[in-house]
Amino acid sequence: MLRTLGTCYYPEHWPEEIWAEDAARMVAAGLTWVRIGEFSWSRLEPVPGDLRFEWLERAIAVLGDAGLKVVLGTPTATPPRWMVKRHPDMLAHDAKGRPRGFGSRRHYCFSHAGYVDECKRITRLIAERFGRNPHVAAWQTDNEYGCHDTTISYSPSARAAFQTWLEAQFDADIQALNAAWGNVFWSMDYDAFADVELPNLTVTEANPAHVQAFRRFSSDQVVAFNRAQVEIIRAHSDAPISHNYMGRITDFDHFQVGDDLEIATWDSYPLGFLEDRVGVDAALQRAYARQGDPDFQAFHHDLYRAVGKGRWWVMEQQPGPVNWAPYNPSPLPGMVRLWSWEAFAHGAEAVCYFRWRQAPFAQEQLHAGMLRPDSADAPAMQEAMEVAAEIKDAPELQPVQAPVGLLFDYDADWAWATQPQGQGLSYFGLVFNLYRALRRQGLSVDILRPETRDFSGYKLLFAPGMMHMSDDLKQALAQANAHVVYGPRSGARDQNFCIPTPLPPALPGLDVTVARLESLRPDMAIPLADGGQVTGYLEELEGHAEVVMQTVDGAAVVMETGRQIYCGGWLDEAGFDRLVRHCAQQAGVTVRQMPEGVRLRETATEAFWFNYSNHAVQTDVGTLPPAGVLRQEL
Ligand code: GAL
């Protein structure tokens, strides 16, 4: 597979006279792909039924004739004003029950049947018109499902759909639901599915079983919404279909959406994410303000490689300052190139810069592009052209299995959000902290979906924090030819969010029981014997497995038997580093401590070194300048 570049372009924003010159400049810059169309509904259908597809056809022709391949987006993330007039109840409702209004984007509820039908209609019309267009080489459904907190909606349509969903889950037996959820508690029993409300606006917290069920339902609605478009496009086109996911958006199961698509893509804004999404850490944010977090992009590259079943792109790459984070610095010179190469190192087929030209109008007028608003080159252009020249000579991409597998389970993320048990405790945070620790030891990681049962080829597996684990997953992990690290909170709840007996984690072949658990204030960290601390969360472990890490007071924190290892606490950096080194040694995996800010990613044929720090760093392979990238052929 060749490595390629592209950009995101909005022909409807610019006079038609400049399309050809734009296209020629894209080609001259070494770009292959151009994504268009995803917000253009009001110009494709200015009034209901009045279709104006000619301009889009001309734009595709201009871009395609210049030699570019088009990714065509369905415009369903931006329903026009008339749509809301036609379906006033299509808007999503927030947790306070208020409709989320027109005037930006994503103003729809996934459960509104009328809007879903409108989406099918416009998708069908576009697919019929452009499905066999030779320049349309890929598709994108909608834009960033879940962006702006839009997966969950408390609208009347969502309530009706949730009741139907529950009825199917419980075989129309309302007493089965009452029993499974424990509705005897606080007299919450229902007589009929039609009585089940959404879990918002309750006086105090709703039943966690109810909340978790609603989150599963909300995810299923996204999957169904996407599938409806995919089925229509497929009937008219052989080109691959993609969707552009985001950083740290976990409200729907991306693996299930990905099952219906050929390619996963994601939108990578390293500087915006550092300020907005990585988690608040002033020292880290200051040190990496112009570079981005050294692990956040890589984590999502690995995640979406799994979601795309091997095929994935960066659909939107930050090219300069963005407009939407609390602070929006410019990247350190060289970072646009580094981010691009890092994506390729993790197996991306394409990296597309968002956006081609900075818009002088509307919400994103302070968002950089490859061109300035006056069409002069912006700094990203130079770096993109450098990457274009470099990938020409680079070898083709070779898929490879990493030595370490890390399970990632969206359902577990919802479970932790439903019941964090302590402020700041999140599943994503736990998994990401472990991922960071693995990368600090120079390890390349494959992220695995929770349905994985064949673990062959991995020497070391991590399955942290999966609050519900099916018996067959437990069996498959116990039988894997690998060391497996579980906990904290593994297997802590059954399918319906109740505490199972025998008590968790109930792992075959590992005599460990969580007898009690506590969450800790930030100023209550508990020191570990031999270095590191437990922060935030700790379990009291019973059982006869061997204790391999403990608190200074002698309480077991990590226990193991054979290849099964259980960690009953949320550890700090030093603690997770020790855990990773211990497990790697047991599993025969070689670790290499990375210098601060330097990361390594290995494929079958290449090793890539990246310097995320803003100063030169000495490594095993030589000195890396700030924002430096070093590619070694192995
Ligand atoms: C993405 C989105 C784009 C654009 C961009 C700005 O989340 O898909 O349309 O808004 O952010 O950074």
XYZ file of C-alpha atoms and ligand atoms in Angstrom:
646
model
C 0.000 0.000 0.000
C 1.376 3.404 -0.979
C 1.501 6.307 1.433
C -0.454 9.306 0.184
C -1.462 12.853 1.144
C -4.596 14.906 0.664
C -6.625 17.860 1.838
C -10.167 18.897 2.752
C -11.721 21.340 0.338
C -15.001 23.253 0.196
C -15.634 24.273 -3.429
C -18.925 25.861 -2.301
C -16.898 28.393 -0.260
C -14.957 29.749 -3.239
C -15.704 31.273 -6.646
C -15.804 28.635 -9.352
C -13.129 30.547 -11.289
C -10.449 29.535 -8.786
C -11.255 25.811 -8.533
C -8.935 24.846 -11.364
C -6.022 26.776 -9.945
C -6.649 25.288 -6.505
C -6.683 21.812 -8.015
C -3.457 22.447 -9.913
C -1.764 23.673 -6.746
C -2.920 20.600 -4.817
C -1.379 18.361 -7.443
C 1.810 20.429 -7.531
C 2.046 20.081 -3.735
C 2.051 16.296 -4.147
C -1.473 15.634 -2.889
C -3.494 12.645 -4.078
C -6.828 13.032 -2.262
C -9.383 15.793 -1.849
C -12.376 15.373 0.460
C -15.411 17.478 -0.381
C -19.128 17.826 0.149
C -19.687 16.931 3.780
C -21.353 20.186 4.822
C -22.953 21.226 1.531
C -26.615 20.251 1.924
C -28.008 23.807 1.760
C -26.283 24.296 -1.596
C -27.228 20.882 -2.947
C -30.894 21.307 -2.018
C -31.617 24.969 -1.171
C -35.320 24.268 -0.833
C -36.906 20.850 -0.360
C -36.783 18.875 -3.586
C -34.943 21.542 -5.601
C -31.748 19.647 -6.347
C -28.701 21.619 -7.508
C -26.068 18.955 -8.051
C -24.511 20.558 -11.142
C -21.967 22.632 -9.253
C -20.789 19.554 -7.342
C -20.495 17.634 -10.575
C -18.388 20.434 -12.075
C -16.209 20.612 -8.942
C -15.591 16.851 -9.045
C -14.713 17.134 -12.743
C -12.263 19.986 -12.162
C -10.547 18.189 -9.280
C -10.563 14.822 -11.003
C -9.321 16.165 -14.328
C -6.399 17.748 -12.490
C -5.448 14.240 -11.329
C -6.924 14.205 -7.830
C -9.029 11.443 -6.295
C -12.195 12.630 -4.595
C -13.554 11.487 -1.228
C -17.207 12.452 -1.336
C -18.980 13.122 1.955
C -22.695 12.790 2.618
C -23.944 16.144 3.956
C -26.021 14.806 6.821
C -24.077 16.495 9.664
C -25.523 19.851 8.564
C -29.254 19.692 7.881
C -30.387 23.000 6.327
C -32.743 25.407 8.072
C -35.744 24.219 6.063
C -35.204 20.723 7.404
C -35.736 21.899 10.969
C -38.874 23.742 9.873
C -40.117 20.585 8.260
C -39.221 18.384 11.275
C -39.193 20.683 14.321
C -38.832 17.676 16.625
C -35.696 16.332 14.882
C -33.395 18.245 17.247
C -31.501 16.373 19.928
C -32.309 17.301 23.534
C -29.641 17.917 26.169
C -29.666 16.331 29.627
C -31.829 19.157 30.923
C -34.404 18.300 28.262
C -33.778 21.395 26.113
C -33.673 21.138 22.313
C -30.257 21.916 20.799
C -30.925 24.589 18.212
C -30.069 25.428 14.620
C -27.094 27.711 13.832
C -24.012 25.507 13.900
C -23.959 21.806 13.020
C -24.891 18.286 14.156
C -28.330 19.511 15.235
C -30.134 16.217 14.898
C -31.226 13.292 16.999
C -30.114 9.868 15.734
C -33.492 8.458 16.772
C -35.694 10.782 14.729
C -37.224 8.562 12.048
C -38.182 11.525 9.848
C -34.639 12.858 9.777
C -33.221 9.384 9.177
C -35.497 9.130 6.127
C -34.300 12.522 4.870
C -30.697 11.312 5.234
C -31.468 8.173 3.279
C -33.121 10.261 0.577
C -30.209 12.677 0.101
C -27.676 9.846 0.322
C -29.582 7.922 -2.343
C -29.741 10.948 -4.648
C -26.017 11.632 -4.252
C -25.054 7.978 -4.636
C -27.199 7.638 -7.774
C -25.647 10.730 -9.295
C -21.988 10.173 -8.319
C -21.704 6.465 -7.505
C -20.137 5.608 -10.852
C -18.266 8.878 -11.282
C -14.681 7.783 -12.073
C -13.207 10.524 -9.888
C -15.100 9.517 -6.759
C -12.597 7.074 -5.284
C -13.923 6.917 -1.713
C -16.875 8.012 0.421
C -17.338 9.485 3.846
C -20.589 9.112 5.783
C -21.715 12.241 7.678
C -18.952 13.972 9.693
C -17.569 13.085 13.112
C -20.405 11.220 14.809
C -20.506 12.273 18.440
C -18.702 15.596 17.928
C -20.018 18.389 20.156
C -21.502 15.814 22.526
C -24.141 14.640 20.080
C -24.371 10.874 20.561
C -26.706 11.052 23.519
C -30.052 12.769 23.101
C -32.896 12.975 25.613
C -35.545 13.797 23.023
C -39.044 12.300 22.835
C -37.925 10.302 19.747
C -35.013 8.895 21.722
C -37.329 7.884 24.554
C -39.708 6.043 22.237
C -36.839 4.293 20.464
C -35.224 3.353 23.784
C -38.438 1.724 24.975
C -38.611 -0.346 21.789
C -34.937 -1.253 22.158
C -35.467 -2.400 25.773
C -38.498 -4.410 24.828
C -36.377 -6.340 22.332
C -33.522 -6.771 24.830
C -35.823 -8.251 27.465
C -38.083 -10.279 25.164
C -41.040 -8.043 26.001
C -40.860 -9.172 29.648
C -40.913 -6.103 31.896
C -40.426 -8.219 35.016
C -37.187 -9.515 33.523
C -35.994 -5.911 33.212
C -37.037 -5.141 36.804
C -35.158 -8.173 38.075
C -32.030 -7.574 35.977
C -31.744 -3.935 36.977
C -32.671 -4.450 40.634
C -35.658 -2.132 40.414
C -36.950 -3.387 43.754
C -34.474 -0.836 45.120
C -36.273 2.457 45.859
C -39.524 1.023 44.409
C -38.382 1.663 40.856
C -40.317 -1.305 39.361
C -42.047 -0.682 36.036
C -45.326 -2.171 34.779
C -44.698 -1.593 31.101
C -41.876 -0.693 28.718
C -43.876 2.385 27.739
C -43.340 3.692 31.289
C -39.550 3.611 31.148
C -38.232 7.163 31.079
C -34.800 8.308 29.993
C -32.275 8.472 32.841
C -32.159 12.286 32.972
C -34.041 14.751 35.169
C -34.246 12.284 38.061
C -34.032 13.768 41.550
C -30.744 12.078 42.335
C -28.715 9.583 40.348
C -30.599 7.128 38.177
C -30.053 3.370 38.461
C -26.643 2.657 36.867
C -28.163 -0.313 35.028
C -30.633 2.102 33.433
C -27.885 4.591 32.531
C -25.656 1.897 31.045
C -28.544 0.475 29.009
C -29.307 3.947 27.658
C -25.685 4.396 26.647
C -25.681 1.057 24.835
C -28.887 2.028 23.081
C -27.445 5.436 22.098
C -24.427 3.731 20.560
C -26.646 1.321 18.634
C -28.531 4.305 17.184
C -25.289 5.676 15.709
C -24.445 2.274 14.236
C -27.885 2.023 12.648
C -27.784 5.595 11.314
C -24.438 4.963 9.659
C -25.472 1.579 8.284
C -28.493 3.091 6.565
C -26.220 5.349 4.507
C -23.681 2.614 3.821
C -26.293 0.255 2.395
C -27.467 2.919 -0.023
C -23.993 3.982 -1.168
C -22.976 0.337 -1.663
C -25.864 -0.230 -4.003
C -24.483 2.450 -6.311
C -20.710 2.433 -5.894
C -17.767 0.093 -5.506
C -15.563 2.724 -3.872
C -14.583 2.181 -0.216
C -16.669 3.905 2.452
C -15.193 5.625 5.489
C -16.155 7.754 8.449
C -13.963 10.310 10.218
C -13.774 9.579 13.956
C -12.291 11.822 16.615
C -9.852 11.973 19.502
C -11.144 10.779 22.867
C -14.765 10.553 21.777
C -16.008 7.292 23.203
C -19.790 7.659 23.373
C -20.465 5.091 20.663
C -18.824 1.811 19.802
C -16.484 2.682 16.958
C -15.689 -0.982 16.300
C -19.343 -1.631 15.496
C -19.590 1.373 13.183
C -16.302 0.280 11.628
C -17.681 -3.190 10.866
C -19.864 -1.591 8.193
C -17.049 0.417 6.583
C -13.934 -0.379 4.565
C -11.749 2.364 6.017
C -11.554 4.107 9.396
C -10.329 7.676 9.366
C -9.795 10.128 12.193
C -9.244 13.827 12.684
C -5.989 14.626 14.430
C -5.530 18.023 16.102
C -2.556 17.475 18.418
C -2.362 21.020 19.832
C -6.117 21.406 20.267
C -6.295 18.004 21.990
C -3.438 18.826 24.374
C -5.354 21.825 25.702
C -8.795 20.339 25.472
C -8.811 16.578 25.801
C -5.651 14.903 27.046
C -6.399 15.857 30.673
C -5.285 18.824 32.715
C -1.583 18.794 33.551
C -0.126 22.290 33.404
C 3.510 21.178 33.165
C 2.818 18.764 30.314
C 0.646 21.315 28.521
C 3.383 23.931 28.769
C 6.178 21.591 27.692
C 4.284 20.287 24.663
C 2.189 23.368 23.800
C 3.595 23.563 20.253
C 4.064 19.838 19.680
C 1.110 18.039 21.195
C 1.074 15.141 23.634
C 3.701 12.554 22.626
C 1.254 9.624 22.940
C -2.228 10.917 22.175
C -1.956 10.781 18.383
C -0.218 7.400 18.424
C -2.936 5.955 20.683
C -5.631 6.939 18.209
C -3.596 5.750 15.241
C -3.409 2.333 16.899
C -7.073 2.442 17.922
C -8.368 3.334 14.477
C -6.084 0.830 12.784
C -8.092 -1.727 14.773
C -11.423 -0.038 14.020
C -10.552 -0.039 10.295
C -9.462 -3.701 10.403
C -6.060 -2.555 9.185
C -7.178 0.169 6.763
C -7.101 3.674 8.179
C -6.255 7.308 7.365
C -5.901 10.641 9.044
C -8.711 12.520 7.293
C -8.045 15.862 8.978
C -4.532 16.760 10.084
C -3.978 20.003 12.000
C -1.908 22.297 9.774
C -1.379 25.333 12.061
C -3.275 27.051 14.883
C -6.897 25.932 15.294
C -9.731 28.043 16.696
C -11.557 25.834 19.193
C -9.267 24.960 22.112
C -8.806 27.135 25.238
C -5.449 28.260 23.787
C -4.408 27.866 20.148
C -0.657 28.131 19.621
C 1.190 27.634 16.340
C 3.015 24.363 15.891
C 6.755 24.226 16.311
C 8.329 24.233 12.835
C 8.606 20.611 11.732
C 5.625 19.282 13.670
C 3.277 19.072 10.695
C 5.871 16.855 9.071
C 6.385 14.854 12.273
C 2.630 14.278 12.763
C 2.340 13.124 9.153
C 5.211 10.673 9.440
C 3.980 9.374 12.757
C 0.675 8.459 11.124
C 2.509 6.613 8.348
C 4.675 4.838 10.916
C 1.506 3.485 12.518
C 0.197 2.289 9.174
C -1.883 5.147 7.743
C -2.627 4.916 4.034
C -3.249 8.656 3.747
C -2.852 11.890 5.682
C -5.109 14.772 4.611
C -4.618 18.301 5.877
C -7.597 20.253 7.162
C -8.223 22.525 5.395
C -6.985 23.685 2.006
C -7.611 27.427 2.426
C -8.401 29.305 5.638
C -11.950 30.684 5.439
C -12.333 34.415 6.020
C -15.909 33.933 7.263
C -17.917 32.102 9.931
C -16.943 29.942 12.889
C -13.551 28.713 11.713
C -12.088 31.968 10.347
C -9.168 31.615 12.798
C -8.456 28.014 11.790
C -5.294 27.723 9.701
C -5.210 25.959 6.360
C -2.540 25.039 3.840
C -3.233 28.418 2.257
C -3.900 31.737 3.923
C -7.222 33.494 3.176
C -5.393 35.488 0.489
C -4.293 32.201 -1.142
C -0.609 32.604 -0.320
C 1.029 29.456 1.062
C 0.643 29.057 4.849
C 3.599 27.425 6.675
C 1.985 23.954 6.550
C 2.310 23.925 2.765
C 6.094 23.747 2.900
C 6.067 20.867 5.361
C 3.406 18.972 3.430
C 5.492 19.315 0.270
C 8.500 17.991 2.143
C 6.514 14.938 3.243
C 5.234 14.479 -0.315
C 8.799 14.388 -1.583
C 9.869 11.976 1.163
C 7.050 9.459 0.733
C 7.835 9.183 -2.964
C 11.091 7.449 -2.100
C 9.871 5.578 0.967
C 9.149 1.852 0.802
C 5.551 0.637 0.704
C 3.627 0.178 3.888
C 3.952 -3.288 5.460
C 1.356 -4.446 7.964
C 2.915 -5.880 11.108
C 1.825 -7.319 14.436
C 3.184 -5.595 17.571
C 4.506 -7.673 20.500
C 1.975 -6.104 22.878
C -1.832 -6.123 22.579
C -4.054 -3.740 24.538
C -7.802 -4.332 24.704
C -10.047 -1.302 24.340
C -13.731 -1.637 25.171
C -16.204 1.209 24.623
C -18.739 -0.489 26.880
C -16.199 -0.309 29.720
C -15.743 3.396 29.067
C -19.499 3.926 29.498
C -19.476 1.784 32.640
C -16.758 3.897 34.267
C -18.604 7.076 33.242
C -21.831 5.650 34.652
C -20.150 4.819 37.958
C -16.712 6.446 38.321
C -16.685 5.977 42.105
C -14.170 8.832 42.376
C -13.723 12.171 40.658
C -11.483 12.022 37.592
C -11.534 8.224 37.274
C -12.209 7.235 33.684
C -11.600 4.122 31.647
C -10.038 6.083 28.808
C -7.685 7.732 31.310
C -6.650 4.372 32.744
C -6.033 2.724 29.381
C -4.219 5.768 28.049
C -1.956 5.943 31.119
C -0.966 2.325 30.576
C -0.425 2.957 26.870
C 1.878 5.865 27.758
C 3.838 3.621 30.102
C 4.249 1.030 27.329
C 5.505 3.729 24.968
C 7.912 5.158 27.534
C 9.493 1.701 27.424
C 9.834 1.915 23.632
C 7.126 -0.658 22.901
C 4.890 -0.737 19.829
C 1.306 -1.657 20.652
C -1.698 -3.091 18.819
C -5.057 -2.039 20.185
C -7.526 -4.928 20.120
C -11.299 -4.931 20.184
C -13.064 -6.683 23.054
C -14.489 -9.362 20.750
C -10.957 -10.604 19.966
C -10.555 -14.253 20.876
C -7.475 -15.220 18.869
C -4.497 -13.679 20.628
C -1.818 -15.645 18.805
C 1.401 -13.794 18.140
C 1.188 -11.539 21.207
C 3.621 -12.034 24.050
C 2.036 -9.551 26.390
C -1.612 -8.531 26.676
C -3.274 -5.821 28.737
C -6.993 -5.890 29.521
C -7.338 -3.093 32.077
C -10.581 -1.877 33.576
C -13.071 -3.948 31.544
C -15.908 -3.783 34.040
C -17.904 -6.426 32.252
C -15.975 -9.402 30.884
C -17.798 -12.326 29.319
C -16.754 -15.815 30.395
C -15.516 -16.683 26.926
C -13.231 -13.630 26.887
C -11.847 -14.642 30.271
C -11.248 -18.172 28.957
C -9.622 -16.963 25.736
C -7.251 -14.688 27.647
C -6.404 -17.397 30.174
C -5.571 -19.764 27.313
C -3.568 -17.221 25.292
C 0.086 -17.970 24.871
C 0.905 -14.618 26.474
C 1.222 -12.896 29.808
C -2.037 -11.092 30.527
C -2.456 -8.075 32.790
C -5.937 -7.301 34.194
C -7.429 -4.776 36.563
C -8.363 -2.583 38.243
C -12.150 -3.161 38.053
C -11.898 -6.104 35.631
C -15.089 -8.142 35.631
C -16.523 -5.902 38.344
C -20.089 -5.932 36.968
C -22.334 -8.412 35.217
C -24.065 -7.614 31.919
C -26.755 -5.655 33.794
C -24.491 -3.621 36.025
C -24.787 -5.663 39.196
C -21.917 -7.027 41.275
C -21.482 -10.711 40.384
C -20.690 -13.559 42.746
C -18.193 -15.110 43.049
C -16.801 -11.664 43.616
C -14.654 -10.004 40.929
C -12.455 -10.441 39.094
C -13.206 -14.217 39.035
C -10.464 -14.992 36.525
C -9.743 -18.636 35.713
C -6.413 -19.762 37.131
C -5.836 -16.656 39.238
C -6.675 -16.781 42.940
C -7.393 -13.089 43.525
C -10.597 -11.585 44.930
C -11.449 -7.921 45.340
C -12.723 -7.827 48.916
C -13.270 -4.064 49.089
C -12.312 -0.978 47.129
C -11.785 2.688 47.777
C -11.207 5.836 45.779
C -8.619 8.331 46.973
C -8.510 12.097 47.106
C -5.724 13.604 44.951
C -3.812 14.414 48.157
C -4.086 10.841 49.473
C -1.699 8.922 47.171
C -0.406 5.743 48.779
C 3.297 5.016 48.295
C 4.340 1.660 46.906
C 7.244 -0.287 48.351
C 10.152 0.020 45.837
C 8.872 3.169 44.142
C 5.759 4.727 42.640
C 2.356 5.392 44.147
C -1.262 4.339 43.988
C -3.330 7.357 42.980
C -7.093 7.714 42.822
C -8.266 4.140 43.246
C -7.251 1.033 45.200
C -8.683 -2.429 45.725
C -8.141 -4.651 48.735
C -6.997 -7.963 47.258
C -7.455 -11.387 48.853
C -6.219 -14.743 47.610
C -3.186 -16.969 47.287
C -1.623 -15.585 44.121
C 1.901 -14.253 44.526
C 2.218 -10.598 45.521
C 4.558 -8.760 43.140
C 3.872 -5.138 44.070
C 2.608 -3.828 47.389
C 2.098 -0.630 49.332
C 4.673 0.439 51.925
C 2.235 -0.955 54.484
C 2.328 -4.361 52.863
C -1.098 -4.375 51.137
C -1.050 -6.346 47.886
C -1.476 -4.192 44.759
C -0.265 -6.505 41.985
C -0.637 -10.298 42.227
C 0.155 -13.045 39.741
C -0.024 -16.736 39.083
C 1.809 -18.073 36.066
C 1.000 -15.814 33.130
C -2.020 -14.147 34.755
C -1.347 -10.813 36.460
C -3.867 -8.633 38.319
C -3.270 -4.986 39.224
C -5.705 -3.678 41.857
C -4.784 -0.010 41.758
C -4.506 3.037 39.537
C -0.776 3.735 39.609
C 1.236 6.852 38.885
C 3.862 7.029 36.126
C 6.596 5.405 38.173
C 4.206 2.680 39.319
C 2.934 1.830 35.829
C 6.509 1.919 34.508
C 7.458 -0.680 37.104
C 4.417 -2.786 36.247
C 5.206 -2.664 32.520
C 8.866 -3.534 33.059
C 7.965 -6.431 35.344
C 5.427 -7.891 32.924
C 7.657 -7.357 29.898
C 10.478 -9.169 31.615
C 8.192 -12.069 32.550
C 6.947 -12.228 28.964
C 10.386 -11.955 27.358
C 9.648 -8.643 25.669
C 12.626 -6.281 25.375
C 12.055 -2.774 26.673
C 14.038 0.389 25.932
C 13.532 3.389 28.201
C 12.832 6.374 25.926
C 14.343 9.777 26.640
C 11.734 12.376 27.661
C 9.619 13.341 24.638
C 11.077 10.689 22.313
C 8.944 7.855 20.987
C 9.719 4.805 18.885
C 7.451 2.872 16.550
C 8.614 -0.277 14.813
C 7.172 -2.026 11.784
C 8.450 -5.178 10.129
C 10.903 -3.243 8.017
C 11.355 0.165 9.619
C 11.945 1.838 12.978
C 10.747 5.414 13.399
C 12.019 7.738 16.097
C 10.082 10.917 16.865
C 11.209 13.809 19.018
C 8.164 15.564 20.477
C 10.296 17.808 22.669
C 11.329 21.335 21.724
C 15.046 20.687 22.092
C 17.558 18.273 20.604
C 17.706 14.854 22.296
C 20.417 12.224 22.254
C 19.066 8.733 21.446
C 20.548 5.287 20.716
C 20.423 6.139 17.036
C 21.941 9.622 17.163
C 20.829 13.143 17.976
C 17.270 14.050 17.110
C 16.587 17.760 16.543
C 13.377 19.300 17.953
C 10.423 17.909 15.956
C 12.898 15.459 14.469
C 11.916 12.281 12.658
C 14.384 9.499 12.050
C 13.508 6.536 9.847
C 15.724 3.489 10.004
C 15.345 0.568 7.641
C 15.617 -2.638 9.647
C -13.209 18.805 12.952
C -14.330 18.855 11.919
C -14.032 19.863 10.833
C -13.517 21.133 11.425
C -12.305 20.872 12.259
C -11.699 22.106 12.863
O -13.670 18.364 14.186
O -14.555 17.613 11.323
O -15.191 20.091 10.089
O -14.531 21.723 12.187
O -12.665 20.012 13.309
O -10.548 21.802 13.603
